[in-house]
């Protein structure tokens, strides 16, 4: 049996190949590694995802919900970078009632991987996709009569296909305009096989800012929902995402759709800065991106470093290189944007609880850090890095624990 080692950790054992991934196991971790990437003898960068914390976050959200309020766990964009399948299974095992993706494609992948729970695709699709929603048993979001007509036509006789009718509350991305919704609703009545499962909307709401406007929009949505329920009893009404749940817990209606909070992310720092603490307690971050130091150099005062030599050391410095750059999602900026003294230190890694500022330009596959004064640093030392989770490269191995 093949073996691979990891610096500073017990040996890993290559156990099997499944679908498109090589599965490596180590002390309960699972590493999904794409087969076309050469697996190194020493893992130099990786992402750790603690599924126990995601489960705890789901339970923390559930505690805030009134009896009878359903929880849709949103796993769009590969579960916000955490892995849609692993996140979906964890959310369902900890009390989520259904799943939400952005597109039919995301939902179909979950179906093919064995997920049988209800799944809603939250973005509308062209009418030509109606048959595929039925094939995979996915609840579509509809804001056009053409789509509903196609859904009705493709539904077999004696069956019903459910959809969510979406209302535009000001975000202007999709949805029926509120003033047009009563007429839209009346026109749906002629379709007997395609019927709404619920009504949805997404507020253009910034946490703790446009609260009066948001309250008015929610009230208007509730009125439209009441009107729809006269024609279609038992509808699920959902407008509350993470921000709305935090600031308007009384507007849970009978379903909430939550993404950020499940992944340990409050929608804004304002919730963490409140003297009485965040509105929903027990939310923890389950995601960490690490890279190991592969080189350490001494730089004298006045010497330059990095691309274009546009970072000048103002003092003797110790510089470390890590094999992670903007191709991995680091800094989210193109290489011509550098981090200079005049701009301040915009990014840094963490080594043993100490900040190590980025210096010079981030390259496609490397970044330099100032480790001056940080003790016990050597090649192989892991650095905890700030990367937007949805931008982290899919090439980086994910380790689940």
CSV table of N, CA and C in Angstrom, one decimal, residues 108-216:
chain,number,residue,atom,x,y,z
A,108,UNK,N,-28.1,19.1,-8.8
A,108,UNK,CA,-28.0,17.8,-9.5
A,108,UNK,C,-26.7,17.0,-9.0
A,109,UNK,N,-25.6,17.7,-8.8
A,109,UNK,CA,-24.4,17.1,-8.3
A,109,UNK,C,-24.7,16.4,-7.0
A,110,UNK,N,-25.4,17.1,-6.1
A,110,UNK,CA,-25.7,16.5,-4.8
A,110,UNK,C,-26.6,15.3,-4.9
A,111,UNK,N,-27.6,15.4,-5.9
A,111,UNK,CA,-28.4,14.2,-6.1
A,111,UNK,C,-27.6,13.0,-6.6
A,112,UNK,N,-26.7,13.3,-7.5
A,112,UNK,CA,-25.9,12.2,-8.0
A,112,UNK,C,-25.0,11.6,-7.0
A,113,UNK,N,-24.7,12.4,-5.9
A,113,UNK,CA,-23.8,11.9,-4.9
A,113,UNK,C,-24.6,11.3,-3.7
A,114,UNK,N,-25.9,11.1,-3.9
A,114,UNK,CA,-26.7,10.4,-3.0
A,114,UNK,C,-27.6,11.2,-2.0
A,115,UNK,N,-27.6,12.5,-2.2
A,115,UNK,CA,-28.4,13.3,-1.2
A,115,UNK,C,-29.9,13.2,-1.7
A,116,UNK,N,-30.7,12.8,-0.8
A,116,UNK,CA,-32.1,12.6,-1.1
A,116,UNK,C,-33.1,13.6,-0.5
A,117,UNK,N,-32.5,14.5,0.4
A,117,UNK,CA,-33.3,15.5,1.1
A,117,UNK,C,-33.9,16.5,0.1
A,118,UNK,N,-34.9,17.3,0.4
A,118,UNK,CA,-35.4,18.3,-0.5
A,118,UNK,C,-34.3,19.4,-0.8
A,119,UNK,N,-34.2,19.8,-2.0
A,119,UNK,CA,-33.2,20.8,-2.4
A,119,UNK,C,-33.9,21.8,-3.3
A,120,UNK,N,-33.7,23.1,-3.0
A,120,UNK,CA,-34.2,24.2,-3.8
A,120,UNK,C,-33.0,24.9,-4.5
A,121,UNK,N,-33.2,25.2,-5.8
A,121,UNK,CA,-32.2,26.0,-6.5
A,121,UNK,C,-32.8,27.4,-6.5
A,122,UNK,N,-32.0,28.3,-5.9
A,122,UNK,CA,-32.5,29.7,-5.5
A,122,UNK,C,-32.4,30.7,-6.7
A,123,UNK,N,-31.8,30.4,-7.8
A,123,UNK,CA,-31.7,31.3,-8.9
A,123,UNK,C,-32.6,30.8,-10.0
A,124,UNK,N,-33.4,31.6,-10.7
A,124,UNK,CA,-34.3,31.2,-11.8
A,124,UNK,C,-33.5,30.6,-12.9
A,125,UNK,N,-34.1,29.8,-13.7
A,125,UNK,CA,-33.5,29.1,-14.8
A,125,UNK,C,-34.4,29.3,-16.1
A,126,UNK,N,-33.8,29.3,-17.3
A,126,UNK,CA,-34.6,29.4,-18.5
A,126,UNK,C,-35.6,28.2,-18.6
A,127,UNK,N,-36.7,28.5,-19.3
A,127,UNK,CA,-37.8,27.5,-19.4
A,127,UNK,C,-37.3,26.2,-20.0
A,128,UNK,N,-36.2,26.1,-20.8
A,128,UNK,CA,-35.7,24.9,-21.3
A,128,UNK,C,-35.2,23.9,-20.3
A,129,UNK,N,-34.9,24.4,-19.1
A,129,UNK,CA,-34.4,23.5,-18.0
A,129,UNK,C,-35.5,22.8,-17.2
A,130,UNK,N,-36.8,23.1,-17.5
A,130,UNK,CA,-37.9,22.6,-16.7
A,130,UNK,C,-37.8,21.1,-16.5
A,131,UNK,N,-37.6,20.4,-17.6
A,131,UNK,CA,-37.6,18.9,-17.5
A,131,UNK,C,-36.5,18.4,-16.6
A,132,UNK,N,-35.3,19.1,-16.5
A,132,UNK,CA,-34.2,18.6,-15.7
A,132,UNK,C,-34.6,18.8,-14.2
A,133,UNK,N,-35.3,19.9,-13.9
A,133,UNK,CA,-35.7,20.0,-12.5
A,133,UNK,C,-36.6,18.9,-12.0
A,134,UNK,N,-37.4,18.4,-12.9
A,134,UNK,CA,-38.3,17.3,-12.6
A,134,UNK,C,-37.5,16.0,-12.5
A,135,UNK,N,-36.6,15.8,-13.4
A,135,UNK,CA,-35.7,14.6,-13.5
A,135,UNK,C,-35.0,14.4,-12.2
A,136,UNK,N,-34.4,15.5,-11.6
A,136,UNK,CA,-33.6,15.4,-10.4
A,136,UNK,C,-34.4,15.7,-9.2
A,137,UNK,N,-35.6,16.0,-9.3
A,137,UNK,CA,-36.4,16.3,-8.1
A,137,UNK,C,-36.0,17.5,-7.3
A,138,UNK,N,-35.7,18.6,-8.1
A,138,UNK,CA,-35.2,19.8,-7.5
A,138,UNK,C,-36.3,20.9,-7.5
A,139,UNK,N,-36.5,21.6,-6.4
A,139,UNK,CA,-37.5,22.7,-6.4
A,139,UNK,C,-36.9,23.9,-7.1
A,140,UNK,N,-37.4,24.4,-8.2
A,140,UNK,CA,-36.9,25.6,-8.9
A,140,UNK,C,-37.4,26.9,-8.2
A,141,UNK,N,-36.8,27.9,-8.5
A,141,UNK,CA,-37.2,29.3,-8.2
A,141,UNK,C,-37.7,29.9,-9.5
A,142,UNK,N,-39.0,30.4,-9.5
A,142,UNK,CA,-39.6,30.9,-10.7
A,142,UNK,C,-40.0,32.4,-10.6
A,143,UNK,N,-39.7,33.1,-11.6
A,143,UNK,CA,-40.2,34.5,-11.6
A,143,UNK,C,-40.8,34.9,-13.0
A,144,UNK,N,-41.0,33.8,-13.8
A,144,UNK,CA,-41.6,34.0,-15.2
A,144,UNK,C,-42.7,33.0,-15.4
A,145,UNK,N,-43.7,33.4,-16.1
A,145,UNK,CA,-44.8,32.5,-16.5
A,145,UNK,C,-44.3,31.5,-17.5
A,146,UNK,N,-43.4,31.9,-18.4
A,146,UNK,CA,-42.9,31.0,-19.4
A,146,UNK,C,-42.3,29.7,-18.7
A,147,UNK,N,-41.5,30.0,-17.6
A,147,UNK,CA,-40.9,28.8,-16.9
A,147,UNK,C,-42.0,28.0,-16.3
A,148,UNK,N,-43.0,28.6,-15.6
A,148,UNK,CA,-44.0,27.8,-15.0
A,148,UNK,C,-44.8,27.0,-16.0
A,149,UNK,N,-45.1,27.7,-17.1
A,149,UNK,CA,-45.8,27.0,-18.2
A,149,UNK,C,-45.0,25.7,-18.7
A,150,UNK,N,-43.7,25.9,-18.9
A,150,UNK,CA,-42.9,24.7,-19.3
A,150,UNK,C,-42.8,23.7,-18.2
A,151,UNK,N,-42.8,24.1,-16.9
A,151,UNK,CA,-42.7,23.1,-15.8
A,151,UNK,C,-44.0,22.3,-15.8
A,152,UNK,N,-45.1,23.0,-16.0
A,152,UNK,CA,-46.4,22.4,-16.0
A,152,UNK,C,-46.5,21.4,-17.2
A,153,UNK,N,-46.0,21.8,-18.4
A,153,UNK,CA,-46.1,20.9,-19.5
A,153,UNK,C,-45.2,19.6,-19.4
A,154,UNK,N,-44.1,19.7,-18.7
A,154,UNK,CA,-43.2,18.6,-18.6
A,154,UNK,C,-43.6,17.7,-17.4
A,155,UNK,N,-44.5,18.1,-16.5
A,155,UNK,CA,-44.9,17.3,-15.4
A,155,UNK,C,-45.8,16.2,-15.9
A,156,UNK,N,-45.6,15.0,-15.5
A,156,UNK,CA,-46.4,13.9,-16.0
A,156,UNK,C,-47.9,14.0,-15.4
A,157,UNK,N,-48.8,13.5,-16.2
A,157,UNK,CA,-50.2,13.5,-15.8
A,157,UNK,C,-50.4,12.8,-14.4
A,158,UNK,N,-51.2,13.5,-13.6
A,158,UNK,CA,-51.4,12.9,-12.2
A,158,UNK,C,-50.4,13.3,-11.2
A,159,UNK,N,-49.4,14.0,-11.6
A,159,UNK,CA,-48.3,14.5,-10.7
A,159,UNK,C,-48.3,16.0,-10.5
A,160,UNK,N,-47.6,16.5,-9.5
A,160,UNK,CA,-47.4,17.9,-9.3
A,160,UNK,C,-46.0,18.2,-9.1
A,161,UNK,N,-45.5,19.3,-9.6
A,161,UNK,CA,-44.1,19.8,-9.5
A,161,UNK,C,-44.2,21.1,-8.7
A,162,UNK,N,-43.4,21.2,-7.6
A,162,UNK,CA,-43.5,22.4,-6.8
A,162,UNK,C,-42.4,23.4,-7.2
A,163,UNK,N,-42.6,24.6,-7.0
A,163,UNK,CA,-41.6,25.7,-7.2
A,163,UNK,C,-41.8,26.8,-6.2
A,164,UNK,N,-40.7,27.6,-6.1
A,164,UNK,CA,-40.8,28.8,-5.2
A,164,UNK,C,-41.0,30.0,-6.2
A,165,UNK,N,-42.1,30.8,-6.0
A,165,UNK,CA,-42.3,32.0,-6.7
A,165,UNK,C,-41.5,33.1,-6.0
A,166,UNK,N,-40.6,33.9,-6.7
A,166,UNK,CA,-39.8,34.8,-6.1
A,166,UNK,C,-40.2,36.3,-6.4
A,167,UNK,N,-40.1,37.1,-5.3
A,167,UNK,CA,-40.5,38.5,-5.4
A,167,UNK,C,-39.2,39.4,-5.2
A,168,UNK,N,-39.1,40.4,-6.1
A,168,UNK,CA,-38.0,41.3,-6.0
A,168,UNK,C,-38.3,42.4,-5.0
A,169,UNK,N,-37.5,42.4,-3.9
A,169,UNK,CA,-37.7,43.4,-2.8
A,169,UNK,C,-36.7,44.5,-2.9
A,170,UNK,N,-36.1,44.7,-4.1
A,170,UNK,CA,-35.2,45.8,-4.3
A,170,UNK,C,-33.8,45.5,-4.6
A,171,UNK,N,-33.4,44.2,-4.6
A,171,UNK,CA,-32.1,43.8,-5.0
A,171,UNK,C,-31.9,43.9,-6.5
A,172,UNK,N,-32.9,43.8,-7.3
A,172,UNK,CA,-32.9,44.0,-8.7
A,172,UNK,C,-32.2,42.9,-9.5
A,173,UNK,N,-32.0,41.7,-8.9
A,173,UNK,CA,-31.3,40.7,-9.6
A,173,UNK,C,-32.3,39.8,-10.3
A,174,UNK,N,-33.3,39.3,-9.7
A,174,UNK,CA,-34.4,38.6,-10.3
A,174,UNK,C,-35.6,38.7,-9.4
A,175,UNK,N,-36.8,38.1,-9.8
A,175,UNK,CA,-38.0,38.2,-9.0
A,175,UNK,C,-39.0,39.1,-9.6
A,176,UNK,N,-40.3,38.7,-9.3
A,176,UNK,CA,-41.4,39.5,-9.8
A,176,UNK,C,-41.5,40.8,-9.0
A,177,UNK,N,-41.8,41.9,-9.7
A,177,UNK,CA,-42.0,43.2,-8.9
A,177,UNK,C,-43.2,43.1,-8.0
A,178,UNK,N,-43.1,43.6,-6.8
A,178,UNK,CA,-44.2,43.5,-5.8
A,178,UNK,C,-45.5,43.9,-6.4
A,179,UNK,N,-45.5,45.0,-7.1
A,179,UNK,CA,-46.8,45.5,-7.7
A,179,UNK,C,-47.4,44.6,-8.7
A,180,UNK,N,-46.5,43.8,-9.4
A,180,UNK,CA,-47.0,42.9,-10.4
A,180,UNK,C,-47.4,41.5,-9.9
A,181,UNK,N,-47.0,41.3,-8.6
A,181,UNK,CA,-47.2,39.9,-8.1
A,181,UNK,C,-48.6,39.4,-8.0
A,182,UNK,N,-49.6,40.2,-7.6
A,182,UNK,CA,-51.0,39.7,-7.6
A,182,UNK,C,-51.5,39.2,-9.0
A,183,UNK,N,-51.2,40.0,-10.0
A,183,UNK,CA,-51.6,39.6,-11.4
A,183,UNK,C,-50.8,38.3,-11.8
A,184,UNK,N,-49.5,38.3,-11.4
A,184,UNK,CA,-48.7,37.1,-11.7
A,184,UNK,C,-49.3,35.9,-11.0
A,185,UNK,N,-49.6,36.0,-9.8
A,185,UNK,CA,-50.2,34.9,-9.0
A,185,UNK,C,-51.5,34.4,-9.6
A,186,UNK,N,-52.3,35.3,-10.1
A,186,UNK,CA,-53.6,34.9,-10.6
A,186,UNK,C,-53.4,34.1,-11.9
A,187,UNK,N,-52.4,34.5,-12.7
A,187,UNK,CA,-52.1,33.8,-14.0
A,187,UNK,C,-51.6,32.4,-13.7
A,188,UNK,N,-51.0,32.2,-12.6
A,188,UNK,CA,-50.4,30.8,-12.3
A,188,UNK,C,-51.5,29.8,-12.0
A,189,UNK,N,-52.7,30.3,-11.7
A,189,UNK,CA,-53.8,29.4,-11.3
A,189,UNK,C,-54.2,28.4,-12.4
A,190,UNK,N,-54.0,28.8,-13.7
A,190,UNK,CA,-54.4,27.9,-14.8
A,190,UNK,C,-53.5,26.7,-14.9
A,191,UNK,N,-52.3,26.7,-14.2
A,191,UNK,CA,-51.4,25.6,-14.3
A,191,UNK,C,-51.6,24.7,-13.2
A,192,UNK,N,-52.2,23.5,-13.4
A,192,UNK,CA,-52.6,22.6,-12.4
A,192,UNK,C,-51.5,21.6,-11.9
A,193,UNK,N,-50.5,21.4,-12.7
A,193,UNK,CA,-49.5,20.4,-12.4
A,193,UNK,C,-48.3,21.1,-11.8
A,194,UNK,N,-48.0,22.4,-12.1
A,194,UNK,CA,-46.9,23.2,-11.5
A,194,UNK,C,-47.5,24.1,-10.5
A,195,UNK,N,-47.3,23.9,-9.3
A,195,UNK,CA,-47.9,24.7,-8.2
A,195,UNK,C,-46.8,25.2,-7.2
A,196,UNK,N,-47.0,26.4,-6.6
A,196,UNK,CA,-45.9,26.9,-5.7
A,196,UNK,C,-45.9,26.1,-4.4
A,197,UNK,N,-44.6,25.9,-4.0
A,197,UNK,CA,-44.4,25.3,-2.7
A,197,UNK,C,-44.2,26.4,-1.7
A,198,UNK,N,-43.9,27.6,-2.2
A,198,UNK,CA,-43.7,28.7,-1.3
A,198,UNK,C,-43.4,30.0,-2.1
A,199,UNK,N,-43.2,31.1,-1.3
A,199,UNK,CA,-42.9,32.4,-1.9
A,199,UNK,C,-41.6,32.9,-1.2
A,200,UNK,N,-40.7,33.4,-2.0
A,200,UNK,CA,-39.4,33.8,-1.5
A,200,UNK,C,-39.0,35.2,-1.9
A,201,UNK,N,-38.1,35.8,-1.1
A,201,UNK,CA,-37.5,37.1,-1.5
A,201,UNK,C,-36.2,37.3,-0.8
A,202,UNK,N,-35.4,38.2,-1.4
A,202,UNK,CA,-34.1,38.5,-0.8
A,202,UNK,C,-33.9,40.0,-0.7
A,203,UNK,N,-33.8,40.4,0.6
A,203,UNK,CA,-33.7,41.9,0.8
A,203,UNK,C,-32.4,42.5,0.4
A,204,UNK,N,-32.4,43.7,-0.1
A,204,UNK,CA,-31.1,44.4,-0.3
A,204,UNK,C,-30.7,45.1,1.0
A,205,UNK,N,-30.4,44.3,2.0
A,205,UNK,CA,-30.2,44.7,3.3
A,205,UNK,C,-28.8,44.6,3.8
A,206,UNK,N,-28.2,45.8,4.3
A,206,UNK,CA,-26.9,45.8,4.9
A,206,UNK,C,-27.1,45.8,6.4
A,207,UNK,N,-26.4,44.9,7.1
A,207,UNK,CA,-26.6,44.7,8.5
A,207,UNK,C,-26.6,46.0,9.3
A,208,UNK,N,-27.6,46.3,10.1
A,208,UNK,CA,-27.7,47.4,11.0
A,208,UNK,C,-27.7,48.8,10.3
A,209,UNK,N,-28.0,48.8,9.0
A,209,UNK,CA,-28.0,50.1,8.3
A,209,UNK,C,-29.4,50.5,7.9
A,210,UNK,N,-30.0,49.9,6.8
A,210,UNK,CA,-31.3,50.3,6.3
A,210,UNK,C,-32.4,49.5,7.0
A,211,UNK,N,-32.5,49.6,8.3
A,211,UNK,CA,-33.4,48.7,9.0
A,211,UNK,C,-34.8,49.1,8.8
A,212,UNK,N,-35.2,50.4,8.8
A,212,UNK,CA,-36.5,50.8,8.6
A,212,UNK,C,-37.1,50.3,7.3
A,213,UNK,N,-36.3,50.6,6.2
A,213,UNK,CA,-36.6,50.1,4.9
A,213,UNK,C,-36.8,48.6,4.8
A,214,UNK,N,-35.9,47.9,5.5
A,214,UNK,CA,-36.0,46.4,5.5
A,214,UNK,C,-37.3,45.9,6.2
A,215,UNK,N,-37.6,46.6,7.3
A,215,UNK,CA,-38.9,46.2,8.0
A,215,UNK,C,-40.1,46.4,7.1
A,216,UNK,N,-40.1,47.5,6.3
A,216,UNK,CA,-41.2,47.8,5.4
A,216,UNK,C,-41.3,46.8,4.3
